[in-house]
PDB file of C-alpha atoms in Angstrom:
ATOM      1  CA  UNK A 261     -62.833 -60.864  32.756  1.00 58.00           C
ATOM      2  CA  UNK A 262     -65.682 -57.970  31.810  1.00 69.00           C
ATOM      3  CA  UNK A 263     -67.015 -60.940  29.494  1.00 67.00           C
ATOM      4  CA  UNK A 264     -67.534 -63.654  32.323  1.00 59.00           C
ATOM      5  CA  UNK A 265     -69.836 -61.107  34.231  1.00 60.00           C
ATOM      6  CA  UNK A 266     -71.281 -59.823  31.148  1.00 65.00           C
ATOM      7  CA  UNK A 267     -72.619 -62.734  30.302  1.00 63.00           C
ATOM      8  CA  UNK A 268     -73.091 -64.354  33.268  1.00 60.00           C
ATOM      9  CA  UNK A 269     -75.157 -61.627  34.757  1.00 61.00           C
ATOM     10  CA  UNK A 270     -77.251 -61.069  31.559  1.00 62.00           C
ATOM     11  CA  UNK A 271     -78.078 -64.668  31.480  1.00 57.00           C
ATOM     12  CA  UNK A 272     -76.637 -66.149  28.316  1.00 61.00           C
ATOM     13  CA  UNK A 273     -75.021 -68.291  30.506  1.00 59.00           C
ATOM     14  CA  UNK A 274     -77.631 -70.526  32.251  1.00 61.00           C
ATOM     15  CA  UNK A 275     -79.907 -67.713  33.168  1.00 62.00           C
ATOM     16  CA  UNK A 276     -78.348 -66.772  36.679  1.00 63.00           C
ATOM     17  CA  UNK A 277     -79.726 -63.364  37.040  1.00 65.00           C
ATOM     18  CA  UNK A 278     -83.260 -64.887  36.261  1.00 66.00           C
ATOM     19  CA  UNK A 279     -82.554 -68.254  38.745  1.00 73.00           C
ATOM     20  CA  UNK A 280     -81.581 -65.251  41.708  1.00 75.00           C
ATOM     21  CA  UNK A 281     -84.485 -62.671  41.092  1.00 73.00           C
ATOM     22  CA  UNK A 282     -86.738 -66.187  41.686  1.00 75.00           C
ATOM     23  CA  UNK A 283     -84.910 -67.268  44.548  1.00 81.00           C
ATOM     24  CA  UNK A 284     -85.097 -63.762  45.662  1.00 78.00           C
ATOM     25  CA  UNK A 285     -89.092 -63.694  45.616  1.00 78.00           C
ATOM     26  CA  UNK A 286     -89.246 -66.968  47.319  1.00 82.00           C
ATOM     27  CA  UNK A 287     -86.914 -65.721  50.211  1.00 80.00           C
ATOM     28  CA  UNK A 288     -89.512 -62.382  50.219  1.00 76.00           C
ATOM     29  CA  UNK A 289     -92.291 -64.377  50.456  1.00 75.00           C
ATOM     30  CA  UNK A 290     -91.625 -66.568  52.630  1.00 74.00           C
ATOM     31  CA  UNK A 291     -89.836 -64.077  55.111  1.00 73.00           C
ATOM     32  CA  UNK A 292     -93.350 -61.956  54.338  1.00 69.00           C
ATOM     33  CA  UNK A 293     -95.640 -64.965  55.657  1.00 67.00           C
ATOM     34  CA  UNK A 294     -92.998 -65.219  58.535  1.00 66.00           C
ATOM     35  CA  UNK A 295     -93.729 -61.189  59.105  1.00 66.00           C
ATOM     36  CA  UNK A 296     -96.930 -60.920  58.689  1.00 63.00           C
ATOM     37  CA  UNK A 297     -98.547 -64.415  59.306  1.00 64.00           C
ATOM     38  CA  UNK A 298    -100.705 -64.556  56.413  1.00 58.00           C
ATOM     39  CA  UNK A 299    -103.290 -66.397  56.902  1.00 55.00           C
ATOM     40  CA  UNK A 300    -101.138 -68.796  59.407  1.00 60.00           C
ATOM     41  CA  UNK A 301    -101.374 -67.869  63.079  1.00 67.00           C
ATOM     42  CA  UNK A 302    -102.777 -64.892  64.673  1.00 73.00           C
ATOM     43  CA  UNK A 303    -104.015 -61.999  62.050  1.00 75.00           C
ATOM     44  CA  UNK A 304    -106.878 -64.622  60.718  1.00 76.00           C
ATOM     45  CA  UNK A 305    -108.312 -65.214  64.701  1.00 77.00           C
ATOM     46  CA  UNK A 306    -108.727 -61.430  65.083  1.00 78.00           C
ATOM     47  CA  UNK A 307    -110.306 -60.283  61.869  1.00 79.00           C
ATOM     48  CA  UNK A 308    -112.289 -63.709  62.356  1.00 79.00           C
ATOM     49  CA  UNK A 309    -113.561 -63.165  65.697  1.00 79.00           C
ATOM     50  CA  UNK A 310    -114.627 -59.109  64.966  1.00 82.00           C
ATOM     51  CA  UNK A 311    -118.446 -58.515  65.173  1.00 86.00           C
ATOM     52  CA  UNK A 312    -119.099 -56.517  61.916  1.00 86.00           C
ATOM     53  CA  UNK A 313    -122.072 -56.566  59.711  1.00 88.00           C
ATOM     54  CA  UNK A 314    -120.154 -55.803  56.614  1.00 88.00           C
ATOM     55  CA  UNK A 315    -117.530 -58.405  55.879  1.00 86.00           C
ATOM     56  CA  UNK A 316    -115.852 -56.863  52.972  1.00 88.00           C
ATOM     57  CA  UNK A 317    -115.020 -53.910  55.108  1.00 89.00           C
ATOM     58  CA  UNK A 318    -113.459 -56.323  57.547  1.00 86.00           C
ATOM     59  CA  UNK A 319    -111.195 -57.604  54.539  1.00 84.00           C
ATOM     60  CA  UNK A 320    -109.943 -54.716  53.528  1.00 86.00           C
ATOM     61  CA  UNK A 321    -108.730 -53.706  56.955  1.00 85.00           C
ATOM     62  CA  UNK A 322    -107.096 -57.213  56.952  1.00 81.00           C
ATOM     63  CA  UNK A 323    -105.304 -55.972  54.022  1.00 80.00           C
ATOM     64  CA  UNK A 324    -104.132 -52.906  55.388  1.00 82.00           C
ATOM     65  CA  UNK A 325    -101.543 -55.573  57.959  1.00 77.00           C
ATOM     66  CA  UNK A 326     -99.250 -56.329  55.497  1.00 75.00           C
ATOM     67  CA  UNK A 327     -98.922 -52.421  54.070  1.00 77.00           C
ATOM     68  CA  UNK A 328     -98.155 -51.195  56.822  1.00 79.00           C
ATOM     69  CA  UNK A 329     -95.680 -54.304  58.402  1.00 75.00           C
ATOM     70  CA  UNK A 330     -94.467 -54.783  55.462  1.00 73.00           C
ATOM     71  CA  UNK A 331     -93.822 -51.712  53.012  1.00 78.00           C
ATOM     72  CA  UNK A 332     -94.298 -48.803  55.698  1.00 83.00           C
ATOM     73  CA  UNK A 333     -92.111 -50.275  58.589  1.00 82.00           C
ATOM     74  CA  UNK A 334     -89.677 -52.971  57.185  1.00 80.00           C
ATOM     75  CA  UNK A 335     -88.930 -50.529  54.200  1.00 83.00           C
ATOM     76  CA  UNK A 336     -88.340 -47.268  56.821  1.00 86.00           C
ATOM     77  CA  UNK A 337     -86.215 -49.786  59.063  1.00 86.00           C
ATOM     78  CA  UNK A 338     -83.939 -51.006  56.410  1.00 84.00           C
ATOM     79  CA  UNK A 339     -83.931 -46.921  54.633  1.00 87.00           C
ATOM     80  CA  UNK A 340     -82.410 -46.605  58.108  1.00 87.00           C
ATOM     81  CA  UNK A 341     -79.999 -49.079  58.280  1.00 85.00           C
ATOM     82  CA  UNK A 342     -78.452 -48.672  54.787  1.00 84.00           C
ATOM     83  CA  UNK A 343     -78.259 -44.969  55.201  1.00 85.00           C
ATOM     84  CA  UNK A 344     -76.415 -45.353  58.632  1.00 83.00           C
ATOM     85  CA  UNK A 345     -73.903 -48.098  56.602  1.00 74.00           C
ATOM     86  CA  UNK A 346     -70.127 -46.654  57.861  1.00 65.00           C
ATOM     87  CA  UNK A 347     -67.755 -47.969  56.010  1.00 55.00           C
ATOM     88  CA  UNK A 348     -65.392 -50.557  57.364  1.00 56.00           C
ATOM     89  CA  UNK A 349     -68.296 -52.326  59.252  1.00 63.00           C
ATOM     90  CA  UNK A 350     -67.367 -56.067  58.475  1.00 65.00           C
ATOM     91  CA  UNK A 351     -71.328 -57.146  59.131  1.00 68.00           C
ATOM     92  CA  UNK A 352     -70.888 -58.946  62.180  1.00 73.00           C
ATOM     93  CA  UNK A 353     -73.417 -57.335  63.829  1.00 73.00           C
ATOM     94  CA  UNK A 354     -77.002 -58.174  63.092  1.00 75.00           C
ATOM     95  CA  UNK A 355     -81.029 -57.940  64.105  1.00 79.00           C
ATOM     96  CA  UNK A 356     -81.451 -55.736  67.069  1.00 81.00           C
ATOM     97  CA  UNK A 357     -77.941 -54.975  67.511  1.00 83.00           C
ATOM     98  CA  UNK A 358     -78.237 -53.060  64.009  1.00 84.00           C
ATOM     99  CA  UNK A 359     -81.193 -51.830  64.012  1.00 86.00           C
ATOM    100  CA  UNK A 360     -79.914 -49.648  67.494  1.00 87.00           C
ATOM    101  CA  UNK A 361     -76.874 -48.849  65.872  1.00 86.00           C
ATOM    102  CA  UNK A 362     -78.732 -47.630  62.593  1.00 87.00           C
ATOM    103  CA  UNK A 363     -80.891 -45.331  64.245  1.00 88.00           C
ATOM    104  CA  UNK A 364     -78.362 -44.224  66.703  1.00 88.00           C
ATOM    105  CA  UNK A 365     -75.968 -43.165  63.846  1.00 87.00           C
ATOM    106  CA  UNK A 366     -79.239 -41.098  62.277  1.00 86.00           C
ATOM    107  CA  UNK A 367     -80.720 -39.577  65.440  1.00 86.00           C
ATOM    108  CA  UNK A 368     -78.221 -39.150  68.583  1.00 89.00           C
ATOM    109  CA  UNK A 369     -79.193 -39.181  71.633  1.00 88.00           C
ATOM    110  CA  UNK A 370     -82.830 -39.980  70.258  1.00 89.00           C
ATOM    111  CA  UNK A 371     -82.360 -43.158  68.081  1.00 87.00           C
ATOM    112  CA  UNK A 372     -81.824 -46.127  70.841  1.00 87.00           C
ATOM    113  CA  UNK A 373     -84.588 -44.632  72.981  1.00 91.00           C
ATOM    114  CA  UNK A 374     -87.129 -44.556  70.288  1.00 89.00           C
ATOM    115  CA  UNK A 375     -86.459 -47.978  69.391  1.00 87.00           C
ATOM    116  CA  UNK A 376     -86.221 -49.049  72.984  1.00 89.00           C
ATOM    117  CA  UNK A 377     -90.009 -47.566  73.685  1.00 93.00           C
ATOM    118  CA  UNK A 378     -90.899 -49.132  69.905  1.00 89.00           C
ATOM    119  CA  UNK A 379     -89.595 -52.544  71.189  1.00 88.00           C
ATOM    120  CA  UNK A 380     -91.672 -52.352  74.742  1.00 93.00           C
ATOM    121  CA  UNK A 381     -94.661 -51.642  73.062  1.00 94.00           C
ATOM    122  CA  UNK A 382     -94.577 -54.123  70.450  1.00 87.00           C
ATOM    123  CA  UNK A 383     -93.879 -56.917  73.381  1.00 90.00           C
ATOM    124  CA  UNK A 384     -96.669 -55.421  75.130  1.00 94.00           C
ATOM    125  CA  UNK A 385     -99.289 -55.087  72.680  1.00 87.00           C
ATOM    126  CA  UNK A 386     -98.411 -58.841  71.779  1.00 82.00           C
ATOM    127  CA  UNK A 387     -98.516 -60.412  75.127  1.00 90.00           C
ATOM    128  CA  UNK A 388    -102.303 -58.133  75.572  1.00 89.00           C
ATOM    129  CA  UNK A 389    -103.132 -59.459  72.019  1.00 82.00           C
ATOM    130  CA  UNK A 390    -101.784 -62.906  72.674  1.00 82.00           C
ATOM    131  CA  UNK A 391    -103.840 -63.059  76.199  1.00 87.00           C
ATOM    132  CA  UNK A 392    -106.742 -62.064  74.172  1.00 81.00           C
ATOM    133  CA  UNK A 393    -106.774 -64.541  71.751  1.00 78.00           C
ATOM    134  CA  UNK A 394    -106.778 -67.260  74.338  1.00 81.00           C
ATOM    135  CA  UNK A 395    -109.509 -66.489  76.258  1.00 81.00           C
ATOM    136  CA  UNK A 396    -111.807 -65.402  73.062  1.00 72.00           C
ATOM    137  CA  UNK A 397    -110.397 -68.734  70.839  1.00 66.00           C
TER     138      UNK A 397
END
């Protein structure tokens, strides 16, 4: 039995472990362009429509989006979530739902009304933004 993972992990076997790390970083990207919208939706319109006289500035702020969405946040969030893991949870829960429970578990009494205030601003900022964008575009 050891031998059938052995070499079915290691890849001697039709390369699995290789075939999921790619399928792996094409579910990451694609769930990153999802996030983050590069170059698809929104982020492009407001770094496009900014008056600056030094472009390259401009494009390093735009860089700065997917840092902070993407490594700062998501990575904090899910730190959260696996820490908070009690055993016996059979993973029906999911999104939201988690994500209250998580930080719940880590800060009581604190946790659900951070992420409460978190989720009204984020809704706010993005109907503002949104609003924004269609009378400037």
């Amino acid at each position: 039995m050891s031998t059938i993972f052995r070499v079915s992990l290691l890849g001697q076997a039709g390369g699995a472990l290789g075939i999921g790390f790619i399928e792996l970083m094409k579910l990451g990207v694609k769930q990153d362009a999802f996030l983050y919208e590069a170059g698809l939706g929104t982020a492009p319109m407001a770094h496009g429509n900014s008056k600056t006289s030094e472009p390259v500035r401009e494009g390093l702020v735009a860089m700065l989006g997917p840092l902070f969405d993407t490594i700062i946040i998501c990575t904090l969030t899910a730190l959260v979530i696996l820490t908070s893991f009690q055993s016996g949870h059979n993973g029906e829960t999911s999104g939201l739902t988690l994500t209250m429970t998580a930080f719940e578990s880590n800060l009581p009494g604190f946790g659900v009304h951070f992420l409460s205030i978190a989720t009204l601003l984020f809704s706010f900022t993005t109907m503002v933004g949104t609003a924004n964008y269609g009378e400037k575009c």
